[in-house]
Tab-separated table of C-alpha atoms in Angstrom:
chain	number	residue	atom	x	y	z
A	1	UNK	CA	-73.528	70.107	111.947
A	2	UNK	CA	-70.552	70.143	109.606
A	3	UNK	CA	-68.288	71.239	112.437
A	4	UNK	CA	-69.541	68.410	114.636
A	5	UNK	CA	-68.996	65.904	111.846
A	6	UNK	CA	-65.479	67.164	111.277
A	7	UNK	CA	-64.685	67.041	114.984
A	8	UNK	CA	-66.085	63.509	115.243
A	9	UNK	CA	-64.152	62.396	112.191
A	10	UNK	CA	-60.951	63.883	113.579
A	11	UNK	CA	-61.544	62.184	116.892
A	12	UNK	CA	-62.116	58.843	115.229
A	13	UNK	CA	-58.996	59.217	113.153
A	14	UNK	CA	-57.019	60.131	116.253
A	15	UNK	CA	-58.417	57.025	117.982
A	16	UNK	CA	-57.267	54.903	115.074
A	17	UNK	CA	-53.816	56.440	115.317
A	18	UNK	CA	-53.685	55.886	119.045
A	19	UNK	CA	-54.816	52.275	118.817
A	20	UNK	CA	-52.258	51.562	116.166
A	21	UNK	CA	-49.328	53.198	117.940
A	22	UNK	CA	-47.959	50.339	120.081
A	23	UNK	CA	-48.080	47.820	117.260
A	24	UNK	CA	-46.188	50.088	114.957
A	25	UNK	CA	-43.790	51.711	117.340
A	26	UNK	CA	-41.153	49.129	116.823
A	27	UNK	CA	-40.255	46.901	113.936
A	28	UNK	CA	-39.039	46.993	110.410
A	29	UNK	CA	-40.386	49.133	107.550
A	30	UNK	CA	-42.569	46.231	106.450
A	31	UNK	CA	-44.151	45.882	109.886
A	32	UNK	CA	-45.106	49.525	109.792
A	33	UNK	CA	-47.377	48.982	106.795
A	34	UNK	CA	-48.318	45.332	107.173
A	35	UNK	CA	-51.301	46.271	109.335
A	36	UNK	CA	-52.893	47.811	106.244
A	37	UNK	CA	-53.234	44.531	104.390
A	38	UNK	CA	-54.014	42.772	107.645
A	39	UNK	CA	-56.960	45.088	108.167
A	40	UNK	CA	-58.178	44.906	104.601
A	41	UNK	CA	-58.168	41.090	104.475
A	42	UNK	CA	-60.360	38.669	106.347
A	43	UNK	CA	-59.011	37.010	109.502
A	44	UNK	CA	-59.723	34.083	111.813
A	45	UNK	CA	-59.671	36.360	114.837
A	46	UNK	CA	-60.794	39.925	115.395
A	47	UNK	CA	-57.812	41.920	116.505
A	48	UNK	CA	-58.722	45.290	118.015
A	49	UNK	CA	-55.537	46.531	119.600
A	50	UNK	CA	-52.249	45.577	121.150
A	51	UNK	CA	-51.495	47.463	124.326
A	52	UNK	CA	-47.964	46.737	125.377
A	53	UNK	CA	-47.864	42.949	125.097
A	54	UNK	CA	-51.587	42.426	125.707
A	55	UNK	CA	-53.547	41.603	122.580
A	56	UNK	CA	-57.153	42.746	122.628
A	57	UNK	CA	-58.781	40.236	120.327
A	58	UNK	CA	-62.069	38.478	119.823
A	59	UNK	CA	-61.392	34.739	119.311
A	60	UNK	CA	-63.622	33.340	116.600
A	61	UNK	CA	-64.879	29.837	115.800
A	62	UNK	CA	-63.144	27.874	113.068
A	63	UNK	CA	-65.573	25.525	111.329
A	64	UNK	CA	-64.287	22.928	108.874
A	65	UNK	CA	-66.133	20.379	106.799
A	66	UNK	CA	-64.263	17.530	105.158
A	67	UNK	CA	-65.532	14.437	103.407
A	68	UNK	CA	-63.623	12.054	105.641
A	69	UNK	CA	-63.952	13.808	109.019
A	70	UNK	CA	-67.349	15.561	108.739
A	71	UNK	CA	-68.119	18.852	110.415
A	72	UNK	CA	-65.611	20.050	113.043
A	73	UNK	CA	-65.602	23.063	115.337
A	74	UNK	CA	-62.498	24.749	116.810
A	75	UNK	CA	-61.621	28.162	118.150
A	76	UNK	CA	-59.048	30.459	116.552
A	77	UNK	CA	-57.105	30.394	119.837
A	78	UNK	CA	-56.472	26.663	119.273
A	79	UNK	CA	-54.189	27.527	116.387
A	80	UNK	CA	-52.071	30.314	117.812
A	81	UNK	CA	-49.283	31.063	120.212
A	82	UNK	CA	-50.968	32.105	123.447
A	83	UNK	CA	-48.474	34.886	124.120
A	84	UNK	CA	-47.895	36.462	120.742
A	85	UNK	CA	-51.296	35.549	119.236
A	86	UNK	CA	-49.371	34.617	116.110
A	87	UNK	CA	-50.665	31.942	113.764
A	88	UNK	CA	-48.224	29.456	112.270
A	89	UNK	CA	-47.830	26.001	110.894
A	90	UNK	CA	-46.148	24.938	114.133
A	91	UNK	CA	-49.328	25.572	116.158
A	92	UNK	CA	-51.369	22.851	114.453
A	93	UNK	CA	-54.402	21.445	116.213
A	94	UNK	CA	-56.263	18.188	115.417
A	95	UNK	CA	-54.696	17.974	111.984
A	96	UNK	CA	-55.358	21.592	111.005
A	97	UNK	CA	-53.263	24.705	111.179
A	98	UNK	CA	-53.549	28.382	110.312
A	99	UNK	CA	-50.395	29.672	108.651
A	100	UNK	CA	-48.823	33.093	109.148
A	101	UNK	CA	-50.923	34.490	106.267
A	102	UNK	CA	-54.094	33.567	108.196
A	103	UNK	CA	-54.717	30.621	105.815
A	104	UNK	CA	-56.386	27.487	107.145
A	105	UNK	CA	-54.560	24.347	106.041
A	106	UNK	CA	-54.648	20.618	106.645
A	107	UNK	CA	-51.542	18.894	107.883
A	108	UNK	CA	-52.142	15.812	105.703
A	109	UNK	CA	-53.018	18.081	102.750
A	110	UNK	CA	-56.457	16.469	102.320
A	111	UNK	CA	-59.375	18.448	100.883
A	112	UNK	CA	-61.754	20.342	103.152
A	113	UNK	CA	-64.316	23.125	103.059
A	114	UNK	CA	-63.902	26.029	105.405
A	115	UNK	CA	-67.035	27.534	106.942
A	116	UNK	CA	-65.391	29.511	109.748
A	117	UNK	CA	-67.013	32.447	111.456
A	118	UNK	CA	-64.245	34.838	110.483
A	119	UNK	CA	-63.943	38.535	111.302
A	120	UNK	CA	-65.916	39.442	108.198
A	121	UNK	CA	-68.626	36.879	109.001
A	122	UNK	CA	-69.080	38.474	112.437
A	123	UNK	CA	-69.165	41.858	110.731
A	124	UNK	CA	-71.702	40.434	108.291
A	125	UNK	CA	-73.914	39.295	111.171
A	126	UNK	CA	-73.661	42.744	112.757
A	127	UNK	CA	-74.623	44.442	109.508
A	128	UNK	CA	-77.486	42.000	108.960
A	129	UNK	CA	-78.750	42.500	112.526
A	130	UNK	CA	-78.491	46.277	112.207
A	131	UNK	CA	-80.250	46.247	108.872
A	132	UNK	CA	-82.968	43.863	110.076
A	133	UNK	CA	-83.592	45.989	113.170
A	134	UNK	CA	-83.687	49.139	111.058
A	135	UNK	CA	-86.082	47.797	108.442
A	136	UNK	CA	-88.327	45.925	110.860
A	137	UNK	CA	-88.709	48.869	113.214
A	138	UNK	CA	-89.460	51.050	110.213
A	139	UNK	CA	-92.047	48.542	108.988
A	140	UNK	CA	-93.654	48.313	112.417
A	141	UNK	CA	-94.429	52.023	112.190
A	142	UNK	CA	-96.614	51.349	109.147
A	143	UNK	CA	-98.203	48.305	110.784
A	144	UNK	CA	-99.111	50.333	113.854
A	145	UNK	CA	-100.164	53.575	112.227
A	146	UNK	CA	-101.219	52.593	108.726
A	147	UNK	CA	-100.436	54.763	105.750
A	148	UNK	CA	-99.443	57.952	107.558
A	149	UNK	CA	-96.423	60.247	107.486
A	150	UNK	CA	-93.246	58.407	108.608
A	151	UNK	CA	-91.489	58.918	111.952
A	152	UNK	CA	-88.319	57.594	113.538
A	153	UNK	CA	-86.533	54.882	111.573
A	154	UNK	CA	-89.407	54.874	109.079
A	155	UNK	CA	-88.538	58.491	108.247
A	156	UNK	CA	-84.952	57.389	107.564
A	157	UNK	CA	-85.798	54.291	105.561
A	158	UNK	CA	-88.768	55.655	103.635
A	159	UNK	CA	-86.885	58.136	101.417
A	160	UNK	CA	-84.446	55.331	100.564
A	161	UNK	CA	-87.324	52.983	99.773
A	162	UNK	CA	-88.913	55.599	97.536
A	163	UNK	CA	-85.582	56.461	95.922
A	164	UNK	CA	-84.758	52.820	95.155
A	165	UNK	CA	-88.284	52.135	93.942
A	166	UNK	CA	-88.750	55.237	91.767
A	167	UNK	CA	-85.250	56.280	90.715
A	168	UNK	CA	-83.541	52.905	90.444
A	169	UNK	CA	-86.109	50.142	89.951
A	170	UNK	CA	-88.823	51.866	87.957
A	171	UNK	CA	-86.488	53.857	85.711
A	172	UNK	CA	-84.088	51.001	84.945
A	173	UNK	CA	-86.434	48.019	84.835
A	174	UNK	CA	-89.612	49.437	83.389
A	175	UNK	CA	-93.176	48.271	83.942
A	176	UNK	CA	-92.230	44.977	85.642
A	177	UNK	CA	-90.157	46.687	88.343
A	178	UNK	CA	-92.333	45.865	91.331
A	179	UNK	CA	-91.136	42.278	91.634
A	180	UNK	CA	-87.508	43.355	91.999
A	181	UNK	CA	-87.873	46.262	94.416
A	182	UNK	CA	-87.411	44.151	97.598
A	183	UNK	CA	-84.175	42.618	96.295
A	184	UNK	CA	-82.792	45.974	95.156
A	185	UNK	CA	-83.759	47.575	98.457
A	186	UNK	CA	-82.067	44.884	100.509
A	187	UNK	CA	-79.030	45.057	98.232
A	188	UNK	CA	-78.751	48.840	98.462
A	189	UNK	CA	-79.164	48.967	102.233
A	190	UNK	CA	-76.828	46.028	102.833
A	191	UNK	CA	-74.043	47.558	100.755
A	192	UNK	CA	-74.630	51.035	102.127
A	193	UNK	CA	-74.678	50.041	105.783
A	194	UNK	CA	-71.836	47.592	105.166
A	195	UNK	CA	-69.754	50.389	103.635
A	196	UNK	CA	-70.584	52.848	106.407
A	197	UNK	CA	-70.092	50.451	109.301
A	198	UNK	CA	-66.857	49.285	107.685
A	199	UNK	CA	-65.521	52.844	108.035
A	200	UNK	CA	-65.761	52.697	111.820
A	201	UNK	CA	-62.388	52.263	113.515
A	202	UNK	CA	-61.745	48.610	114.289
A	203	UNK	CA	-64.531	47.437	112.010
A	204	UNK	CA	-63.957	44.802	109.360
A	205	UNK	CA	-63.727	45.550	105.652
A	206	UNK	CA	-66.853	43.545	104.804
A	207	UNK	CA	-68.124	45.103	101.580
A	208	UNK	CA	-64.539	45.436	100.370
A	209	UNK	CA	-64.121	41.684	100.578
A	210	UNK	CA	-64.259	39.898	97.272
A	211	UNK	CA	-66.260	36.971	98.665
A	212	UNK	CA	-69.057	39.341	99.646
A	213	UNK	CA	-69.096	41.250	96.373
A	214	UNK	CA	-68.830	37.931	94.531
A	215	UNK	CA	-71.926	36.575	96.312
A	216	UNK	CA	-73.936	39.727	95.678
A	217	UNK	CA	-72.892	39.799	92.018
A	218	UNK	CA	-73.839	36.121	91.654
A	219	UNK	CA	-77.296	36.852	93.106
A	220	UNK	CA	-77.799	39.633	90.574
A	221	UNK	CA	-76.534	37.313	87.835
A	222	UNK	CA	-79.010	34.581	88.848
A	223	UNK	CA	-81.947	36.977	89.147
A	224	UNK	CA	-81.094	38.546	85.785
A	225	UNK	CA	-80.848	35.279	83.867
A	226	UNK	CA	-83.731	33.486	85.598
A	227	UNK	CA	-85.980	36.372	84.607
A	228	UNK	CA	-84.542	36.683	81.103
A	229	UNK	CA	-87.331	36.675	78.510
A	230	UNK	CA	-87.352	35.542	74.888
A	231	UNK	CA	-85.980	38.849	73.599
A	232	UNK	CA	-83.062	38.681	76.009
A	233	UNK	CA	-81.967	35.171	75.006
A	234	UNK	CA	-82.632	35.889	71.362
A	235	UNK	CA	-80.326	38.836	71.671
A	236	UNK	CA	-77.632	36.580	73.087
A	237	UNK	CA	-77.914	33.569	70.786
A	238	UNK	CA	-79.380	35.050	67.614
A	239	UNK	CA	-78.513	38.708	67.759
A	240	UNK	CA	-80.981	40.468	65.466
A	241	UNK	CA	-79.592	42.322	62.489
A	242	UNK	CA	-76.292	40.393	62.438
A	243	UNK	CA	-75.343	38.287	59.372
A	244	UNK	CA	-75.228	34.525	60.196
A	245	UNK	CA	-71.484	34.319	59.629
A	246	UNK	CA	-70.886	37.088	62.128
A	247	UNK	CA	-72.897	35.204	64.746
A	248	UNK	CA	-69.893	32.905	65.169
A	249	UNK	CA	-68.082	35.857	66.681
A	250	UNK	CA	-71.007	37.738	68.192
A	251	UNK	CA	-72.546	34.845	70.134
A	252	UNK	CA	-69.392	34.024	72.129
A	253	UNK	CA	-68.964	37.740	72.822
A	254	UNK	CA	-72.547	37.963	74.029
A	255	UNK	CA	-72.092	34.885	76.218
A	256	UNK	CA	-68.920	36.344	77.702
A	257	UNK	CA	-70.921	39.552	78.178
A	258	UNK	CA	-73.364	37.691	80.428
A	259	UNK	CA	-70.501	36.997	82.831
A	260	UNK	CA	-68.576	40.233	82.515
A	261	UNK	CA	-71.542	42.178	83.865
A	262	UNK	CA	-71.590	40.527	87.316
A	263	UNK	CA	-67.784	40.382	87.221
A	264	UNK	CA	-67.700	44.157	86.815
A	265	UNK	CA	-70.145	44.513	89.706
A	266	UNK	CA	-67.979	42.313	91.905
A	267	UNK	CA	-64.707	44.061	91.106
A	268	UNK	CA	-66.064	47.615	91.231
A	269	UNK	CA	-67.393	47.404	94.779
A	270	UNK	CA	-64.418	45.379	96.035
A	271	UNK	CA	-61.872	47.790	94.601
A	272	UNK	CA	-63.665	50.988	95.586
A	273	UNK	CA	-64.085	50.027	99.225
A	274	UNK	CA	-60.772	48.253	99.685
A	275	UNK	CA	-58.895	51.118	98.030
A	276	UNK	CA	-60.601	53.591	100.367
A	277	UNK	CA	-59.538	51.600	103.406
A	278	UNK	CA	-55.999	51.264	102.079
A	279	UNK	CA	-55.738	55.016	101.464
A	280	UNK	CA	-56.959	55.837	104.974
A	281	UNK	CA	-54.623	53.323	106.581
A	282	UNK	CA	-51.822	54.430	104.294
A	283	UNK	CA	-52.071	57.978	105.604
A	284	UNK	CA	-52.051	56.629	109.149
A	285	UNK	CA	-48.992	54.505	108.320
A	286	UNK	CA	-47.139	57.632	107.175
A	287	UNK	CA	-46.946	58.828	110.759
A	288	UNK	CA	-45.168	55.617	111.797
A	289	UNK	CA	-42.905	55.467	108.799
A	290	UNK	CA	-41.631	58.986	109.368
A	291	UNK	CA	-41.982	58.727	113.157
A	292	UNK	CA	-42.912	62.404	113.254
A	293	UNK	CA	-45.662	64.268	115.093
A	294	UNK	CA	-45.913	66.858	112.304
A	295	UNK	CA	-46.600	64.144	109.751
A	296	UNK	CA	-49.021	62.632	112.247
A	297	UNK	CA	-51.046	65.839	112.380
A	298	UNK	CA	-51.029	66.225	108.607
A	299	UNK	CA	-51.954	62.598	108.068
A	300	UNK	CA	-54.748	62.876	110.630
A	301	UNK	CA	-56.159	65.814	108.688
A	302	UNK	CA	-55.826	63.858	105.465
A	303	UNK	CA	-57.488	60.813	107.055
A	304	UNK	CA	-60.372	63.050	108.101
A	305	UNK	CA	-60.662	64.345	104.579
A	306	UNK	CA	-60.511	60.861	103.029
A	307	UNK	CA	-63.038	59.639	105.594
A	308	UNK	CA	-65.470	62.277	104.378
A	309	UNK	CA	-64.849	61.207	100.810
A	310	UNK	CA	-65.376	57.606	101.879
A	311	UNK	CA	-68.801	58.518	103.262
A	312	UNK	CA	-69.622	59.715	99.775
A	313	UNK	CA	-68.028	56.658	98.139
A	314	UNK	CA	-69.972	54.365	100.476
A	315	UNK	CA	-73.224	55.844	99.200
A	316	UNK	CA	-72.180	56.090	95.575
A	317	UNK	CA	-70.972	52.490	95.447
A	318	UNK	CA	-74.187	51.222	97.038
A	319	UNK	CA	-76.132	53.256	94.486
A	320	UNK	CA	-74.010	52.121	91.561
A	321	UNK	CA	-74.165	48.429	92.480
A	322	UNK	CA	-77.949	48.638	92.869
A	323	UNK	CA	-78.400	50.733	89.735
A	324	UNK	CA	-76.343	48.375	87.580
A	325	UNK	CA	-78.134	45.344	89.034
A	326	UNK	CA	-81.424	47.018	88.142
A	327	UNK	CA	-80.190	47.811	84.634
A	328	UNK	CA	-79.075	44.213	84.030
A	329	UNK	CA	-82.418	42.944	85.292
A	330	UNK	CA	-84.113	45.596	83.176
A	331	UNK	CA	-82.329	44.418	80.033
A	332	UNK	CA	-83.458	40.864	80.784
A	333	UNK	CA	-87.145	41.638	81.282
A	334	UNK	CA	-87.554	44.431	78.704
A	335	UNK	CA	-90.089	43.534	76.031
A	336	UNK	CA	-88.087	45.088	73.204
A	337	UNK	CA	-84.525	45.225	74.372
A	338	UNK	CA	-83.141	46.710	71.154
A	339	UNK	CA	-84.692	48.231	68.075
A	340	UNK	CA	-82.257	47.320	65.342
B	1	UNK	CA	-56.427	35.060	103.884
B	2	UNK	CA	-56.077	36.284	100.338
B	3	UNK	CA	-57.210	39.614	99.038
B	4	UNK	CA	-58.580	38.537	95.668
B	5	UNK	CA	-59.504	34.899	96.318
B	6	UNK	CA	-63.020	34.656	97.709
B	7	UNK	CA	-63.083	32.627	100.930
B	8	UNK	CA	-65.549	29.747	100.906
B	9	UNK	CA	-66.654	30.432	104.483
B	10	UNK	CA	-67.521	34.038	103.817
B	11	UNK	CA	-69.336	33.150	100.594
B	12	UNK	CA	-71.349	30.537	102.475
B	13	UNK	CA	-72.303	32.831	105.347
B	14	UNK	CA	-72.876	35.784	103.058
B	15	UNK	CA	-75.226	33.724	100.902
B	16	UNK	CA	-77.155	32.316	103.858
B	17	UNK	CA	-77.196	35.588	105.753
B	18	UNK	CA	-78.154	37.762	102.828
B	19	UNK	CA	-80.865	35.417	101.566
B	20	UNK	CA	-82.203	35.003	105.114
B	21	UNK	CA	-82.295	38.768	105.532
B	22	UNK	CA	-83.891	39.137	102.117
B	23	UNK	CA	-86.707	36.715	102.962
B	24	UNK	CA	-87.316	38.173	106.419
B	25	UNK	CA	-87.345	41.710	105.087
B	26	UNK	CA	-89.556	40.880	102.106
B	27	UNK	CA	-92.110	39.281	104.385
B	28	UNK	CA	-91.983	41.607	107.384
B	29	UNK	CA	-90.548	44.882	106.142
B	30	UNK	CA	-90.673	45.616	102.425
B	31	UNK	CA	-94.106	44.188	101.738
B	32	UNK	CA	-95.929	46.136	104.469
B	33	UNK	CA	-93.836	49.234	103.762
B	34	UNK	CA	-94.342	49.229	100.023
B	35	UNK	CA	-98.030	48.510	100.471
B	36	UNK	CA	-98.414	51.315	102.991
B	37	UNK	CA	-96.519	53.651	100.663
B	38	UNK	CA	-98.701	52.753	97.734
B	39	UNK	CA	-101.802	53.132	99.852
B	40	UNK	CA	-100.672	56.533	101.001
B	41	UNK	CA	-99.707	57.599	97.507
B	42	UNK	CA	-103.042	56.513	96.112
B	43	UNK	CA	-104.924	58.203	98.944
B	44	UNK	CA	-103.006	61.419	98.329
B	45	UNK	CA	-103.679	61.103	94.631
B	46	UNK	CA	-107.366	60.503	95.302
B	47	UNK	CA	-107.511	63.443	97.671
B	48	UNK	CA	-105.889	65.659	95.051
B	49	UNK	CA	-108.229	64.353	92.400
B	50	UNK	CA	-111.323	64.893	94.513
B	51	UNK	CA	-110.095	68.370	95.424
B	52	UNK	CA	-109.722	69.069	91.714
B	53	UNK	CA	-113.204	67.712	91.075
B	54	UNK	CA	-114.621	69.806	93.917
B	55	UNK	CA	-112.846	72.855	92.546
B	56	UNK	CA	-114.260	72.224	89.094
B	57	UNK	CA	-117.711	71.719	90.572
B	58	UNK	CA	-117.391	74.946	92.501
B	59	UNK	CA	-116.379	76.747	89.337
B	60	UNK	CA	-119.288	75.167	87.480
B	61	UNK	CA	-121.693	76.132	90.236
B	62	UNK	CA	-120.381	79.651	90.232
B	63	UNK	CA	-120.699	79.909	86.485
B	64	UNK	CA	-124.189	78.470	86.677
B	65	UNK	CA	-125.138	80.873	89.427
B	66	UNK	CA	-123.862	83.757	87.409
B	67	UNK	CA	-125.766	82.515	84.413
B	68	UNK	CA	-128.915	82.229	86.485
B	69	UNK	CA	-128.366	85.668	87.910
B	70	UNK	CA	-127.845	87.147	84.469
B	71	UNK	CA	-130.955	85.408	83.233
B	72	UNK	CA	-132.953	86.655	86.171
B	73	UNK	CA	-131.686	90.149	85.589
B	74	UNK	CA	-132.595	89.950	81.939
B	75	UNK	CA	-136.041	88.624	82.762
B	76	UNK	CA	-136.590	91.389	85.291
B	77	UNK	CA	-135.605	93.970	82.719
B	78	UNK	CA	-137.916	92.414	80.209
B	79	UNK	CA	-140.807	92.348	82.671
B	80	UNK	CA	-140.178	95.938	83.622
B	81	UNK	CA	-140.061	96.983	79.986
B	82	UNK	CA	-143.218	95.073	79.278
B	83	UNK	CA	-144.992	96.607	82.279
B	84	UNK	CA	-143.885	100.037	81.214
B	85	UNK	CA	-145.076	99.454	77.711
B	86	UNK	CA	-148.429	98.033	78.785
B	87	UNK	CA	-149.057	100.863	81.250
B	88	UNK	CA	-148.260	103.369	78.525
B	89	UNK	CA	-150.568	101.572	76.204
B	90	UNK	CA	-153.320	101.482	78.823
B	91	UNK	CA	-152.977	105.194	79.464
B	92	UNK	CA	-152.975	105.797	75.763
B	93	UNK	CA	-156.050	103.634	75.312
B	94	UNK	CA	-157.826	105.240	78.242
B	95	UNK	CA	-157.097	108.638	76.817
B	96	UNK	CA	-158.352	107.621	73.426
B	97	UNK	CA	-161.468	106.099	74.876
B	98	UNK	CA	-162.127	109.138	77.006
B	99	UNK	CA	-161.777	111.399	74.002
B	100	UNK	CA	-164.006	109.145	72.026
B	101	UNK	CA	-166.638	109.012	74.773
B	102	UNK	CA	-166.513	112.807	75.185
B	103	UNK	CA	-166.927	113.343	71.488
B	104	UNK	CA	-169.802	110.938	71.386
B	105	UNK	CA	-171.469	112.677	74.315
B	106	UNK	CA	-170.970	116.037	72.692
B	107	UNK	CA	-172.379	114.724	69.478
B	108	UNK	CA	-175.344	113.169	71.231
B	109	UNK	CA	-175.981	116.396	73.093
B	110	UNK	CA	-175.763	118.299	69.849
B	111	UNK	CA	-178.242	115.895	68.266
B	112	UNK	CA	-180.640	116.262	71.214
B	113	UNK	CA	-180.284	119.996	71.104
B	114	UNK	CA	-180.970	119.898	67.403
B	115	UNK	CA	-184.106	117.788	67.748
B	116	UNK	CA	-185.261	119.919	70.714
B	117	UNK	CA	-184.665	122.988	68.635
B	118	UNK	CA	-186.501	121.510	65.731
B	119	UNK	CA	-189.402	120.421	67.967
B	120	UNK	CA	-189.541	123.868	69.578
B	121	UNK	CA	-189.471	125.543	66.235
B	122	UNK	CA	-192.178	123.175	65.006
B	123	UNK	CA	-194.251	123.951	68.068
B	124	UNK	CA	-193.708	127.672	67.671
B	125	UNK	CA	-194.724	127.316	64.060
B	126	UNK	CA	-197.890	125.393	64.970
B	127	UNK	CA	-198.575	127.883	67.785
B	128	UNK	CA	-198.107	130.810	65.417
B	129	UNK	CA	-200.255	129.061	62.884
B	130	UNK	CA	-202.963	128.404	65.462
B	131	UNK	CA	-202.746	131.930	66.771
B	132	UNK	CA	-202.855	133.353	63.304
B	133	UNK	CA	-205.851	131.217	62.603
B	134	UNK	CA	-207.573	132.342	65.812
B	135	UNK	CA	-206.683	135.952	65.162
B	136	UNK	CA	-207.876	135.723	61.611
B	137	UNK	CA	-211.046	133.974	62.789
B	138	UNK	CA	-211.799	136.666	65.360
B	139	UNK	CA	-210.870	139.340	62.908
B	140	UNK	CA	-213.152	137.869	60.414
B	141	UNK	CA	-215.889	137.647	63.004
B	142	UNK	CA	-215.550	141.329	64.021
B	143	UNK	CA	-215.143	142.431	60.510
B	144	UNK	CA	-218.587	141.370	60.048
B	145	UNK	CA	-219.976	144.068	62.396
B	146	UNK	CA	-218.090	147.326	62.081
B	147	UNK	CA	-214.863	148.967	61.976
B	148	UNK	CA	-215.074	149.932	65.521
B	149	UNK	CA	-215.830	146.568	66.547
B	150	UNK	CA	-213.021	145.333	64.420
B	151	UNK	CA	-210.650	147.631	66.172
B	152	UNK	CA	-211.915	146.524	69.526
B	153	UNK	CA	-211.440	143.012	68.553
B	154	UNK	CA	-207.912	143.579	67.469
B	155	UNK	CA	-207.215	145.326	70.686
B	156	UNK	CA	-208.806	142.592	72.582
B	157	UNK	CA	-206.657	140.090	70.781
B	158	UNK	CA	-203.609	142.081	71.284
B	159	UNK	CA	-204.387	142.187	74.928
B	160	UNK	CA	-205.029	138.543	74.867
B	161	UNK	CA	-201.684	138.075	73.202
B	162	UNK	CA	-200.046	140.104	75.860
B	163	UNK	CA	-201.735	138.050	78.453
B	164	UNK	CA	-200.354	134.998	76.826
């Protein structure tokens, strides 16, 4: 099993190297590493490979909403050079352009809201579809067979369900945990599958995108504070056991604390996943910087090793995000948060 | 696109997608799964509990059986002891009674013998008295004639006696 996994990982890393070769073969030092940030960031098109001068890309819809012009739909190909697939201000289309940093802009500099189906949005849909299929097929096993021993996807999902319910929700939230189990389960599986699928070669760095971690952290923040009981708010605005004069300092700190918790959630996941991707791509970039087969072999081995670590990180980060969400919710619904 | 500036598009789709997934999964996946899990857990718990109860009942039954057996054994021993005792007593009593009856019979026989003896002696006495009287009478009668006659009379009587 381990040998198979290693072989597969090596193969995948080699694939990544091979796909990257033509892009990197020529160009300045900066070009040799620019693909790292390009991969890590979101994009208006999904670029898989460049073979010779042929770009293998998936064009994606660009959706813009503006107060004066309403909802508009374009394709990413509208904004780029058809030969080089490069974005730039000079390739503007119907008053919009995508600059060389993959930023959507308006020629007349008016305000607009971007709702494009970017690379990460497509990745998001894939993860959602995968997760929905997984969970629904697992659930159908119980619908068909009733409360019996799990099989198939149910056997994969069930231990996770039990783990999240017993080890995360019940232990961190306390007696009122049942209400929050579905959210924590969805959260855990979304982050976990997002992390794992993001490790596939050519996949997008979805869970390492700050917009995604921001949204998830905001959801936890909302759930925590909506469910906050009297003790929780009392602890924030009239911290027990603190002299009234000190409250002037403590209350602002507590209020800032409300926001630092989801902020920490957001940053932790974003950094952990993005850093992992950067390290893997960095090792791949070494081969092109040194233009040496020996370095290529060493970096492939290192990429394999980091990939294995990333499998671990993917799980740990999903666990940590879910655990901390559960703990924040737990502190909000606990009957006696602190015994001063 | 920037690394640390959240894109509005992705936030929008992430929010819609995640919430959509959350609602679909709550309704069609997590609810039935969690319910089935709870049902299974409770059924396992019940099965374990009833097994425990059955085991306890078995143990109780066994203990009760043993108690009953011990009681029965004790009762049997008691009955046997009692039977033994009563048979002994009966034998003892029978023996005593037999001795008593024998003694009584012996005594009765002795008494009868005594009375018979007494009666016989009385009869002998009366007989002797009567005979003496008769002899004396005859003697007296013969005496009246002569000595010879007297002698004859005595002889005659003696003969008579012998005849008797």
